[in-house]
Amino acid sequence: MGLLTEGSPLSWEDTKKYADHVRKHGIQQFLNLYHKRQGRTKDVLYWGDEVEYQLVKFDHANRRVHLALSTQDVLKKLKENAEKSDHESRAAWHPEYAEYMVEGTPGKPYGGLVAHFNVVEANMRRRRQDIQSVLNTDEAPLSLTVFPRLGAGNFTDPPYTPNPESGASRSIFFPDEAINSGHPRFKTLTRNIRERRKEKVCINVPVFKDTKTPSPFTEDFSSMDDVNGEAKRSAKPDHIYMDCMGFGMGCCCLQVTFQACNITEGRLLYDQLAPLCPIMLALSAASPIYRGYLADIDTRWPVISQSVDDRTREERGLEPLKEDRFRISKSRYDSISSYLSPGSFCYSDIDLTMDTEIFDTLVNGGVDKMLARHLAHLFIRDPISLFGENINQNDEEDTDHFENIQSTNWQTMRFKPPPANSNIGWRVEFRPMETQLTDFENAAYTVFIVLLTRVILSYKLNFIIPISKVDENMQTAFKRDAAVKKEFYFRKDILTESSPSEATKCSSQCRIECCVGIDDEYRLMSTNEIINGSDDFVGLLTMINTYLGSMECDVETQCTLQQYLRLISKRASGELKTTARWIRDQVADHPEYKQDSVISEGITYDLLKKVSKVSQEETEPSLLFSHHTMTKETLPPAITNTEKYLNKKNPGPRPENNTASTTNGFDEDGCC
Ligand code: ADP
Ligand code: MG
Ligand code: MG
Ligand code: MG
């Protein structure tokens, strides 16, 4: 989950003293890097996924399942095995927030060959096998977003008792032993977020009101060492209350990073994918249960956002500003608040809290205003973990202070500058998605996003809508069954004449004259319409298939890609369930379930046994289709809506020469 610096962590009081120092040098480090690397161009497409897993241990005799706190041992063995292996597809392993989590990425990023789409799933499958090979037979790695009874009673193996008096999180539910013990960063972040906020974090998500759920739904925390009655005060009626970072950062997600050919393309892709974040969050929804209760939300997003919210009462607007500098409208873990390309200015319609001194330093240092706004916004935050050995740095060579603030802004998209002393280019990370149960699904969602970036570049697609509407969509995306029951603001015409990176009609002064009419550019659509198209909207799959039609692509890869696109298509149309809906239905059908929203240990055991089986066998008709059997002969025709759409549109959508060409990332040398 970001930068891991070695050394001794400072207390919050000491970290705070160095906050200005870290920000000042962090920005200087960015400026130095920017001037060295902004002109860098012709980088090739590289890309890779990150999949997070939870390690679980089954107790079959007693029908129980717990989170196995074994990541230190597991990671050590995985890394040793990876070093020994000379296999091309070996994985890279990374620690994550919890002592029951591991993160796996491909050992090397994938490149600009279409055939690479055909190795993602095999690589993911091998990663799962690699983890399984160092576990006992009663243990399993699950790519499940949230453990249903996280923080409910004894949920770890071995069991530990929370320490609300003096633990790093002070949680009454989540013992510090469940936080990664291998690096001090994780506990330090936990403690410092709490100390900066001056109280424990407070997470409330609505409970799902089933026929026998008490109304109002309230919990009695009196037997739980509820220090000063904080839980009693903080828990909202009809909500599931949680009280520490682990409830959010202890969830698993699926992320995709790709390298742009230069900074301009990186900024463009960052902007273009931002409106897709809520859509993909809804389509990947996989987490309807928290702390042993069915919730009325389907994704982890509101939980993780509240779980690291280090804003003080002043910053949250609950008290007048006295000690703090800004009112801040969002948690450090939230959706992005501004676009990056000059032509997207009109659409960055949220009042952006910025450190104006930092903004001036950047602009005086030669950075344009859109990029300066982005950074001056990220840098309103304090560093929340700092290591004594790391305070004084060489700003010409090091980037740790920059990375310190950058990597603790956990937003839907991340713009990643080239790391110091590396040959890596400007990269963009797509971060909203939840992990799916199987390698097939995780590969499908990953490939879908990477393909979309190629299509955006090739056809100069434009998805930009006002960023306030993207935020409204985020609020919709985590609701129960949002993927099929809700509608999202989406751009009516994505085949516009020019890409916003080129349209510099707006400057920061002219919002009023230039920005008129943008409210006519979008309307509400279902995910089905966005993905599969309608008479009035081309649909993303049509664009992807048109693009694939223009590519040289071997039959095997074509089959694989069509299966992936079909999964996304069927999730959007509702023909296949989201993981969240599937989990809800498993619970509803369980004989132990009493329609009271309670997820017992027995239900959790059966659910996770089923999850483990599905993740190995990859057959579950309501969630997946039988993709193993698809061959060239049985492959259905590609989903395409082009004719229907083109006939309606006057004039035609794109000039002839605007087909997949030099910017598709799949040229012979893979260079844009
Ligand atoms: P973080 O946790 O900071 O997001 P990770 O290193 O865990 O980063 O994962 C980043 C992903 O980016 C991995 O899938 C990796 O394969 C991929 N990757 C590595 N190098 C590049 C590159 N030059 N361009 C694009 N992606 C890359
Ligand atoms: Mg991670
Ligand atoms: Mg990572
Ligand atoms: Mg990442």
XYZ file of C-alpha atoms and ligand atoms in Angstrom:
702
model
C 0.000 0.000 0.000
C 2.773 2.406 -0.835
C 6.179 3.522 0.261
C 8.017 1.308 2.731
C 10.966 3.159 4.210
C 13.239 1.354 6.634
C 13.992 2.807 10.052
C 12.464 4.063 13.270
C 9.066 5.700 13.070
C 8.585 9.067 14.784
C 5.770 9.763 17.209
C 2.867 11.812 15.882
C 4.071 14.897 17.824
C 7.478 14.680 16.132
C 6.060 13.846 12.711
C 3.841 16.918 12.957
C 6.851 19.129 13.652
C 8.339 18.049 10.332
C 5.122 18.382 8.298
C 6.143 21.645 6.600
C 9.632 20.277 6.029
C 8.258 17.166 4.308
C 5.860 19.203 2.169
C 8.482 21.784 1.193
C 11.092 19.221 0.227
C 8.491 16.907 -1.291
C 7.452 19.661 -3.699
C 11.076 20.517 -4.446
C 11.693 16.848 -5.172
C 8.719 16.827 -7.536
C 9.964 19.970 -9.309
C 13.420 18.487 -9.801
C 11.948 15.289 -11.120
C 9.481 17.156 -13.324
C 12.191 19.176 -14.998
C 14.304 16.102 -15.579
C 11.479 13.916 -16.843
C 8.649 16.051 -18.268
C 10.067 15.954 -21.778
C 10.454 12.194 -21.664
C 8.447 10.670 -24.472
C 7.971 7.528 -26.540
C 7.743 5.317 -23.498
C 6.128 2.020 -24.387
C 2.975 0.605 -22.890
C 3.736 -1.415 -19.800
C 0.997 -2.441 -17.442
C 0.283 -4.716 -14.518
C -2.344 -5.678 -11.979
C -2.248 -5.944 -8.191
C -4.433 -8.586 -6.541
C -4.761 -8.752 -2.760
C -5.596 -11.991 -0.954
C -6.790 -12.854 2.543
C -5.313 -15.930 4.173
C -8.002 -17.977 5.895
C -7.858 -21.097 8.048
C -10.778 -23.516 8.180
C -11.672 -25.463 11.302
C -13.780 -28.155 9.642
C -14.524 -30.089 12.835
C -16.219 -27.078 14.407
C -17.465 -25.445 11.174
C -15.489 -22.276 11.776
C -13.157 -20.145 9.672
C -10.656 -17.528 10.831
C -8.192 -15.104 9.289
C -4.731 -16.687 9.505
C -2.203 -14.196 10.905
C 0.621 -15.770 8.981
C 1.710 -13.255 6.392
C 5.303 -12.940 7.681
C 5.949 -16.624 7.213
C 3.976 -16.832 3.972
C 5.666 -13.805 2.382
C 9.111 -15.086 3.336
C 8.446 -18.436 1.691
C 6.829 -16.853 -1.366
C 9.810 -14.563 -1.902
C 12.280 -17.419 -1.454
C 10.366 -19.547 -3.946
C 10.114 -16.664 -6.424
C 13.875 -16.161 -6.286
C 14.505 -19.840 -6.940
C 12.078 -19.949 -9.831
C 13.297 -19.043 -13.292
C 9.789 -19.268 -14.622
C 8.904 -16.376 -16.933
C 5.579 -15.850 -15.224
C 6.839 -15.713 -11.654
C 5.150 -13.247 -9.353
C 6.279 -10.392 -7.124
C 4.979 -10.387 -3.552
C 4.259 -7.386 -1.363
C 3.171 -6.920 2.249
C -0.203 -5.316 2.884
C -1.886 -3.628 5.812
C -3.053 -6.727 7.644
C -1.209 -9.701 9.094
C -3.632 -11.912 7.123
C -3.068 -10.274 3.703
C -0.629 -10.637 0.823
C -0.471 -8.747 -2.432
C 0.689 -10.365 -5.655
C 1.672 -8.674 -8.900
C 3.222 -10.090 -12.056
C 6.992 -10.387 -11.631
C 7.490 -8.107 -14.604
C 4.920 -5.730 -16.070
C 3.148 -6.811 -19.242
C 4.014 -5.036 -22.464
C 2.476 -3.769 -25.638
C 1.671 -7.060 -27.325
C -1.934 -8.179 -27.711
C -0.811 -11.682 -26.772
C -0.007 -10.417 -23.262
C -3.743 -10.270 -22.590
C -3.642 -14.019 -22.814
C -1.146 -14.531 -19.987
C -2.738 -12.397 -17.249
C -5.169 -15.044 -16.074
C -2.555 -17.806 -16.107
C -0.240 -15.580 -14.095
C -2.992 -14.885 -11.559
C -3.788 -18.583 -11.352
C -0.145 -19.383 -10.732
C 0.006 -16.749 -8.017
C -2.935 -18.359 -6.238
C -1.248 -21.759 -6.530
C 2.032 -20.297 -5.269
C 0.325 -19.025 -2.127
C -1.611 -22.256 -1.665
C 1.647 -24.226 -1.959
C 3.072 -22.572 1.172
C -0.140 -22.946 3.200
C -1.480 -25.929 5.100
C -4.266 -27.945 3.539
C -6.868 -26.381 5.828
C -5.829 -22.884 4.720
C -6.630 -20.941 1.552
C -5.849 -17.610 -0.125
C -9.138 -15.901 -0.965
C -9.428 -12.932 -3.292
C -12.453 -11.861 -1.292
C -12.787 -8.141 -0.598
C -13.842 -8.332 3.040
C -13.924 -11.120 5.612
C -17.590 -11.237 6.713
C -16.827 -11.382 10.437
C -13.869 -8.990 10.438
C -13.866 -7.505 13.944
C -16.644 -9.783 15.217
C -15.628 -11.814 18.271
C -12.613 -14.052 17.733
C -11.964 -13.752 14.029
C -8.213 -14.445 13.895
C -6.036 -17.508 14.179
C -4.410 -17.429 16.675
C -7.057 -15.477 18.590
C -6.194 -12.126 20.219
C -8.073 -9.663 22.365
C -8.299 -6.019 21.279
C -6.570 -3.440 23.444
C -8.736 -0.302 23.609
C -6.617 1.212 26.416
C -3.234 1.344 24.721
C -3.266 -0.386 21.316
C -2.245 1.462 18.142
C -5.857 1.698 16.989
C -7.600 1.600 20.424
C -10.255 -0.479 18.695
C -12.720 -2.441 20.780
C -13.055 -4.954 17.918
C -9.762 -5.292 16.022
C -6.593 -6.439 17.852
C -3.270 -4.823 16.881
C -1.940 -8.331 16.201
C -4.073 -8.345 13.027
C -2.046 -5.365 11.713
C 1.048 -6.274 9.684
C 3.907 -6.684 12.152
C 6.669 -6.953 9.544
C 7.100 -3.242 9.002
C 6.471 -0.428 11.517
C 4.712 1.700 8.870
C 1.376 -0.033 9.330
C 0.968 0.404 13.078
C 2.463 3.890 12.868
C -0.105 4.951 10.275
C -2.849 3.503 12.455
C -1.693 5.365 15.557
C -0.909 8.639 13.788
C -4.221 8.811 11.943
C -5.986 8.441 15.274
C -3.741 10.943 17.039
C -3.927 13.486 14.250
C -7.723 13.258 14.258
C -7.629 13.576 18.071
C -10.104 10.716 18.397
C -10.595 7.229 17.035
C -11.794 6.955 13.438
C -15.519 6.413 13.231
C -17.097 4.258 10.555
C -20.854 3.883 10.205
C -22.494 2.060 7.293
C -26.246 1.412 7.026
C -27.365 -2.038 8.096
C -29.531 -4.018 5.667
C -33.014 -4.092 7.157
C -34.276 -7.618 6.648
C -37.730 -8.767 7.760
C -36.542 -9.638 11.270
C -33.787 -7.039 11.768
C -34.591 -5.062 14.951
C -35.837 -1.569 14.302
C -34.136 0.584 15.274
C -30.983 -1.512 15.000
C -28.711 -0.589 17.922
C -25.870 -2.521 19.517
C -24.905 -2.807 23.160
C -21.153 -2.329 23.553
C -21.164 -2.289 27.364
C -19.493 -5.689 27.673
C -16.697 -4.688 25.282
C -14.404 -2.406 27.216
C -15.967 0.617 25.513
C -13.585 3.195 26.959
C -15.467 6.398 27.951
C -18.556 5.120 26.153
C -17.072 6.202 22.821
C -18.654 3.383 20.797
C -22.036 4.058 22.344
C -21.767 7.736 21.385
C -20.346 7.160 17.905
C -22.537 4.318 16.652
C -25.490 5.651 14.664
C -28.837 3.885 14.931
C -29.534 1.516 12.026
C -25.820 1.453 11.191
C -22.963 -1.010 11.585
C -20.297 0.764 13.641
C -16.546 0.154 13.207
C -13.691 1.994 14.866
C -10.315 1.520 13.221
C -8.182 1.587 10.109
C -8.146 -2.215 9.801
C -11.820 -2.349 8.801
C -10.950 -0.493 5.599
C -7.290 -1.151 4.894
C -7.878 -4.781 5.846
C -10.067 -5.131 2.704
C -8.689 -6.513 -0.567
C -8.825 -4.682 -3.875
C -7.829 -5.030 -7.511
C -5.695 -2.281 -9.047
C -4.277 -1.719 -12.520
C -1.268 0.470 -13.395
C -0.157 1.403 -16.886
C 2.626 3.458 -18.329
C 1.801 6.320 -20.686
C 4.036 7.294 -23.568
C 4.580 10.715 -22.026
C 3.244 13.027 -19.329
C 0.484 14.446 -21.566
C -0.900 11.002 -22.337
C -0.696 10.112 -18.649
C -2.717 13.177 -17.710
C -5.255 12.415 -20.408
C -5.753 8.812 -19.269
C -6.000 9.900 -15.641
C -8.868 12.224 -16.596
C -10.611 9.863 -18.976
C -10.667 6.962 -16.544
C -11.903 9.013 -13.586
C -15.574 8.927 -14.736
C -15.219 5.143 -15.126
C -14.293 4.679 -11.444
C -17.837 4.646 -10.037
C -19.061 2.484 -12.907
C -16.343 -0.129 -12.336
C -16.801 0.063 -8.561
C -20.488 -0.818 -9.019
C -19.724 -3.600 -11.525
C -17.055 -5.114 -9.275
C -19.101 -4.758 -6.054
C -18.164 -7.627 -3.745
C -18.563 -6.597 -0.116
C -22.042 -6.564 1.441
C -21.117 -7.815 4.957
C -19.258 -5.971 7.740
C -18.457 -7.077 11.284
C -20.925 -9.940 11.069
C -23.899 -7.977 9.711
C -25.453 -7.619 6.280
C -25.062 -4.010 5.201
C -27.124 -1.900 2.877
C -24.024 -1.155 0.798
C -22.292 -3.440 -1.690
C -18.728 -2.081 -1.758
C -15.906 -1.315 0.657
C -15.511 2.282 -0.502
C -17.356 4.189 2.257
C -15.770 1.947 4.879
C -12.188 2.407 3.722
C -12.728 6.107 3.210
C -13.915 6.579 6.811
C -11.304 4.154 8.145
C -8.330 6.468 7.424
C -10.076 9.789 7.818
C -7.488 11.719 9.821
C -9.208 15.112 9.534
C -9.747 16.984 12.793
C -13.117 18.361 13.845
C -11.989 21.770 12.588
C -11.055 20.372 9.196
C -14.353 18.513 8.961
C -16.216 21.775 9.581
C -17.609 20.778 12.974
C -15.713 23.527 14.813
C -14.373 26.944 13.782
C -10.853 26.868 12.283
C -8.356 27.784 15.007
C -5.360 25.476 14.969
C -5.798 23.905 11.540
C -5.264 25.505 8.185
C -8.113 24.257 6.009
C -11.640 22.983 5.886
C -11.312 19.711 3.955
C -14.338 18.113 2.345
C -13.010 14.585 1.814
C -11.015 11.882 3.565
C -7.491 11.124 2.294
C -9.069 7.966 0.853
C -11.654 9.226 -1.603
C -12.479 10.073 -5.187
C -10.267 12.545 -7.067
C -11.311 16.188 -6.905
C -9.729 17.691 -10.026
C -8.786 16.681 -13.539
C -5.278 17.058 -14.888
C -5.497 17.997 -18.578
C -5.819 21.680 -19.505
C -8.954 21.012 -21.583
C -10.728 19.439 -18.602
C -10.638 22.662 -16.611
C -14.350 23.493 -17.004
C -15.236 20.076 -15.689
C -13.167 20.426 -12.499
C -16.112 22.109 -10.845
C -15.498 21.199 -7.198
C -14.071 23.891 -4.937
C -10.592 22.545 -4.532
C -8.849 23.040 -1.199
C -5.261 23.930 -2.069
C -2.122 25.023 -0.307
C -1.704 28.307 -2.183
C 1.951 28.678 -1.235
C 2.671 25.292 -2.756
C 0.606 26.215 -5.811
C 2.688 29.408 -6.253
C 5.962 27.516 -5.778
C 4.957 25.042 -8.477
C 3.743 27.686 -10.937
C 6.865 29.786 -10.340
C 8.853 26.610 -10.848
C 7.392 26.177 -14.343
C 4.499 23.771 -13.689
C 1.197 24.596 -15.441
C -1.830 25.507 -13.351
C -3.827 22.283 -13.753
C -0.960 20.109 -12.552
C -0.073 22.632 -9.847
C -3.678 22.557 -8.565
C -3.570 18.758 -8.374
C -0.363 18.720 -6.343
C -1.282 21.712 -4.170
C -4.432 19.770 -3.304
C -2.630 16.508 -2.450
C -0.199 18.518 -0.333
C -2.858 19.952 2.004
C -2.305 16.695 3.920
C 0.256 16.133 6.659
C 2.726 13.264 6.461
C 1.302 10.602 8.759
C 4.323 8.380 8.969
C 7.922 9.547 9.023
C 11.157 7.779 9.862
C 13.968 9.449 11.812
C 16.652 8.334 9.370
C 14.733 9.814 6.500
C 14.244 13.433 7.469
C 17.159 14.996 5.646
C 17.272 14.147 1.976
C 19.009 15.177 -1.180
C 16.204 16.760 -3.182
C 18.090 16.261 -6.437
C 18.217 12.493 -5.989
C 15.550 11.422 -3.495
C 11.770 11.452 -3.827
C 10.740 9.975 -0.477
C 9.171 13.170 0.865
C 7.162 13.550 -2.321
C 6.130 9.884 -2.174
C 5.272 10.216 1.506
C 2.379 12.600 0.779
C 1.545 11.142 -2.641
C 1.235 7.562 -1.391
C -1.026 8.485 1.536
C -3.518 10.212 -0.777
C -5.446 7.039 -1.508
C -7.700 8.222 -4.293
C -9.688 6.510 -7.054
C -6.957 7.392 -9.574
C -3.253 7.968 -8.976
C -0.908 9.865 -11.261
C 2.499 8.253 -10.711
C 5.550 10.272 -11.800
C 8.683 8.363 -12.808
C 10.510 7.112 -9.686
C 13.942 8.605 -9.044
C 16.874 6.733 -10.567
C 14.741 4.447 -12.684
C 13.969 3.967 -16.310
C 10.240 3.939 -15.621
C 7.961 6.496 -17.294
C 4.811 8.423 -16.278
C 2.167 5.996 -15.048
C -1.492 6.050 -14.098
C -3.190 3.742 -11.611
C -6.866 2.736 -11.667
C -7.774 1.978 -8.031
C -11.510 1.636 -7.318
C -12.215 -2.022 -8.126
C -13.009 -4.785 -5.631
C -11.360 -8.179 -5.944
C -13.393 -10.909 -7.619
C -13.445 -14.495 -6.382
C -11.753 -16.101 -9.384
C -8.679 -15.468 -11.504
C -10.883 -15.446 -14.583
C -12.914 -12.523 -13.276
C -9.923 -10.571 -11.958
C -8.219 -11.009 -15.332
C -11.394 -9.898 -17.131
C -11.731 -6.667 -15.133
C -8.007 -5.922 -15.490
C -7.937 -6.527 -19.237
C -11.130 -4.527 -19.722
C -9.487 -1.446 -18.195
C -6.262 -1.822 -20.170
C -8.200 -2.336 -23.416
C -10.249 0.723 -22.631
C -7.097 2.843 -22.354
C -6.082 1.705 -25.866
C -9.533 2.530 -27.222
C -9.565 5.952 -25.550
C -6.256 6.794 -27.185
C -7.035 5.284 -30.572
C -10.441 6.893 -31.072
C -9.838 9.961 -28.931
C -12.840 9.062 -26.808
C -14.054 11.603 -24.324
C -15.725 10.496 -21.077
C -15.292 13.766 -19.208
C -18.263 15.085 -17.228
C -18.222 17.603 -14.358
C -16.253 16.067 -11.552
C -19.086 16.892 -9.126
C -21.188 14.424 -11.133
C -18.460 11.785 -10.861
C -18.680 12.307 -7.107
C -22.458 11.883 -7.180
C -21.884 8.667 -9.120
C -19.477 7.459 -6.396
C -22.249 7.931 -3.839
C -24.547 5.846 -6.056
C -21.967 3.164 -6.845
C -21.690 1.671 -3.383
C -25.438 1.282 -2.878
C -27.020 -2.173 -2.797
C -27.343 -3.624 -6.331
C -26.207 -0.333 -7.891
C -24.827 -2.196 -10.919
C -28.306 -3.114 -12.084
C -30.715 -0.933 -10.150
C -29.132 2.525 -10.266
C -28.282 5.044 -12.952
C -25.102 7.052 -13.383
C -24.305 10.339 -15.059
C -22.427 9.574 -18.239
C -21.376 11.556 -21.289
C -23.967 11.361 -24.088
C -21.443 11.624 -26.892
C -18.093 10.032 -26.247
C -16.991 10.371 -29.877
C -16.233 14.061 -29.735
C -14.058 15.793 -32.264
C -11.051 16.411 -30.099
C -9.616 15.028 -26.980
C -9.628 17.336 -23.935
C -5.847 17.193 -23.723
C -5.796 19.233 -26.915
C -8.747 21.488 -26.276
C -7.186 24.399 -24.491
C -10.172 26.674 -24.918
C -10.351 27.282 -21.209
C -8.091 28.999 -18.784
C -8.512 29.421 -15.086
C -10.025 32.875 -15.597
C -12.761 32.054 -18.079
C -14.916 29.531 -16.324
C -18.076 31.530 -16.979
C -17.812 32.147 -20.746
C -16.217 28.883 -21.805
C -17.954 26.474 -19.567
C -21.537 27.089 -20.610
C -23.479 24.173 -21.976
C -21.590 21.373 -20.314
C -24.670 20.313 -18.389
C -26.221 19.242 -21.696
C -23.333 16.895 -22.383
C -24.334 14.137 -19.978
C -27.399 12.269 -18.810
C -28.313 9.388 -16.523
C -27.603 5.916 -17.886
C -27.674 2.394 -16.509
C -24.413 0.420 -16.485
C -26.107 -1.781 -19.094
C -26.423 1.172 -21.453
C -22.895 2.399 -20.711
C -21.325 -1.000 -21.330
C -23.655 -2.667 -23.836
C -25.010 0.398 -25.637
C -28.507 1.419 -26.743
C -30.093 3.133 -29.737
C -28.743 6.405 -28.407
C -25.414 5.378 -26.980
C -22.661 3.404 -28.625
C -21.602 1.401 -25.560
C -18.048 0.753 -24.448
C -17.996 -2.847 -25.666
C -18.799 -1.786 -29.204
C -15.864 0.601 -29.193
C -13.581 -2.087 -27.787
C -14.731 -4.616 -30.375
C -14.338 -2.130 -33.207
C -10.804 -1.585 -31.980
C -10.109 -5.303 -31.698
C -11.451 -5.762 -35.217
C -8.740 -3.428 -36.467
C -5.973 -5.417 -34.767
C -3.977 -8.422 -35.766
C -4.968 -10.829 -33.049
C -4.484 -14.605 -32.859
C -7.588 -16.722 -32.417
C -6.691 -17.920 -28.958
C -6.278 -14.392 -27.641
C -9.466 -13.356 -29.404
C -11.361 -16.149 -27.626
C -9.958 -15.099 -24.286
C -10.785 -11.443 -24.840
C -14.342 -12.178 -25.938
C -14.889 -14.207 -22.781
C -13.661 -11.316 -20.644
C -15.850 -8.815 -22.474
C -18.800 -11.146 -22.176
C -18.396 -11.322 -18.411
C -18.405 -7.520 -18.127
C -21.367 -7.351 -20.509
C -23.420 -9.845 -18.516
C -22.594 -8.210 -15.199
C -23.814 -4.896 -16.615
C -26.997 -6.381 -18.058
C -27.729 -8.253 -14.838
C -27.662 -11.638 -16.555
C -24.832 -12.551 -14.187
C -24.819 -11.468 -10.548
C -22.238 -9.177 -9.035
C -20.179 -10.887 -6.341
C -22.029 -8.807 -3.743
C -25.428 -10.017 -4.949
C -24.162 -13.603 -5.061
C -22.948 -13.333 -1.443
C -26.310 -11.867 -0.353
C -28.137 -14.750 -2.024
C -25.856 -17.339 -0.391
C -26.741 -15.828 2.979
C -30.473 -15.641 2.259
C -30.509 -19.327 1.273
C -28.527 -20.504 4.303
C -30.593 -22.570 6.781
C -28.972 -20.818 9.756
C -29.896 -17.343 8.525
C -32.755 -15.839 10.527
C -33.594 -12.831 8.308
C -32.131 -10.610 11.024
C -29.010 -9.387 9.137
C -26.753 -11.435 11.439
C -23.980 -13.437 9.768
C -23.136 -16.197 12.216
C -19.862 -18.124 12.371
C -21.591 -21.114 10.761
C -22.867 -19.019 7.834
C -19.406 -17.506 7.423
C -17.822 -20.965 7.375
C -20.176 -22.274 4.685
C -19.933 -19.083 2.647
C -16.134 -19.089 2.658
C -15.981 -22.791 1.885
C -18.117 -22.050 -1.161
C -15.947 -19.030 -2.044
C -12.858 -21.226 -1.843
C -14.476 -23.860 -4.060
C -15.606 -21.283 -6.629
C -12.137 -19.734 -6.689
C -10.596 -23.117 -7.473
C -13.173 -24.640 -9.790
C -14.404 -21.439 -11.379
C -17.886 -22.793 -11.949
C -20.913 -21.060 -10.471
C -23.665 -20.476 -13.040
C -25.200 -17.335 -11.546
C -21.816 -15.629 -11.172
C -19.784 -16.943 -14.090
C -20.307 -18.776 -17.329
C -18.522 -21.878 -18.380
C -15.618 -20.180 -20.108
C -13.257 -23.136 -20.218
C -15.254 -24.743 -22.978
C -15.241 -21.803 -25.381
C -13.274 -22.358 -28.590
C -13.115 -20.628 -31.924
C -16.071 -22.708 -33.133
C -18.303 -21.958 -30.183
C -17.287 -18.338 -29.806
C -20.354 -16.118 -30.149
C -20.080 -13.083 -32.418
C -18.470 -10.048 -30.824
C -20.850 -7.719 -29.052
C -21.249 -4.811 -31.386
C -23.709 -2.050 -31.608
C -21.908 0.076 -34.154
C -24.331 -0.178 -37.047
C -27.373 0.580 -34.973
C -25.616 3.521 -33.415
C -24.004 4.873 -36.561
C -27.284 4.859 -38.440
C -28.748 7.160 -35.842
C -25.824 9.504 -35.757
C -25.374 12.250 -38.285
C -22.703 12.844 -39.348
C -20.705 9.627 -38.791
C -18.876 9.338 -35.527
C -15.250 9.516 -36.602
C -13.286 10.443 -39.660
C -12.011 7.443 -41.603
C -8.410 7.974 -40.631
C -9.176 7.879 -36.985
C -8.865 4.162 -36.554
C -6.471 2.395 -34.258
C -3.137 3.681 -35.382
C 0.010 5.122 -33.988
C -1.250 5.716 -30.480
C -2.689 2.303 -29.771
C 0.353 1.078 -27.925
C 0.491 -2.070 -30.020
C 2.781 -1.021 -32.838
C 5.540 -3.347 -33.795
C 7.983 -1.895 -31.324
C 5.169 -1.376 -28.816
C 5.867 2.346 -28.779
C 3.401 5.165 -28.941
P 1.728 0.290 -5.834
O 1.422 -0.617 -4.701
O 2.542 1.466 -5.481
O 0.517 0.698 -6.610
P 3.004 -2.039 -7.070
O 4.454 -2.069 -7.304
O 2.442 -2.911 -6.023
O 2.631 -0.499 -6.876
O 2.224 -2.428 -8.393
C 2.285 -1.699 -9.541
C 1.890 -2.462 -10.768
O 2.519 -1.761 -11.834
C 2.364 -3.902 -10.870
O 1.378 -4.672 -11.484
C 3.562 -3.840 -11.792
O 3.715 -4.999 -12.573
C 3.201 -2.691 -12.688
N 4.363 -2.010 -13.264
C 5.652 -2.119 -12.946
N 6.426 -1.333 -13.722
C 5.587 -0.693 -14.553
C 5.756 0.258 -15.602
N 6.943 0.728 -15.958
N 4.656 0.683 -16.206
C 3.439 0.248 -15.854
N 3.215 -0.657 -14.886
C 4.273 -1.124 -14.250
Mg -2.172 -3.092 -2.215
Mg 1.063 -2.580 -4.544
Mg -1.417 0.024 -6.158
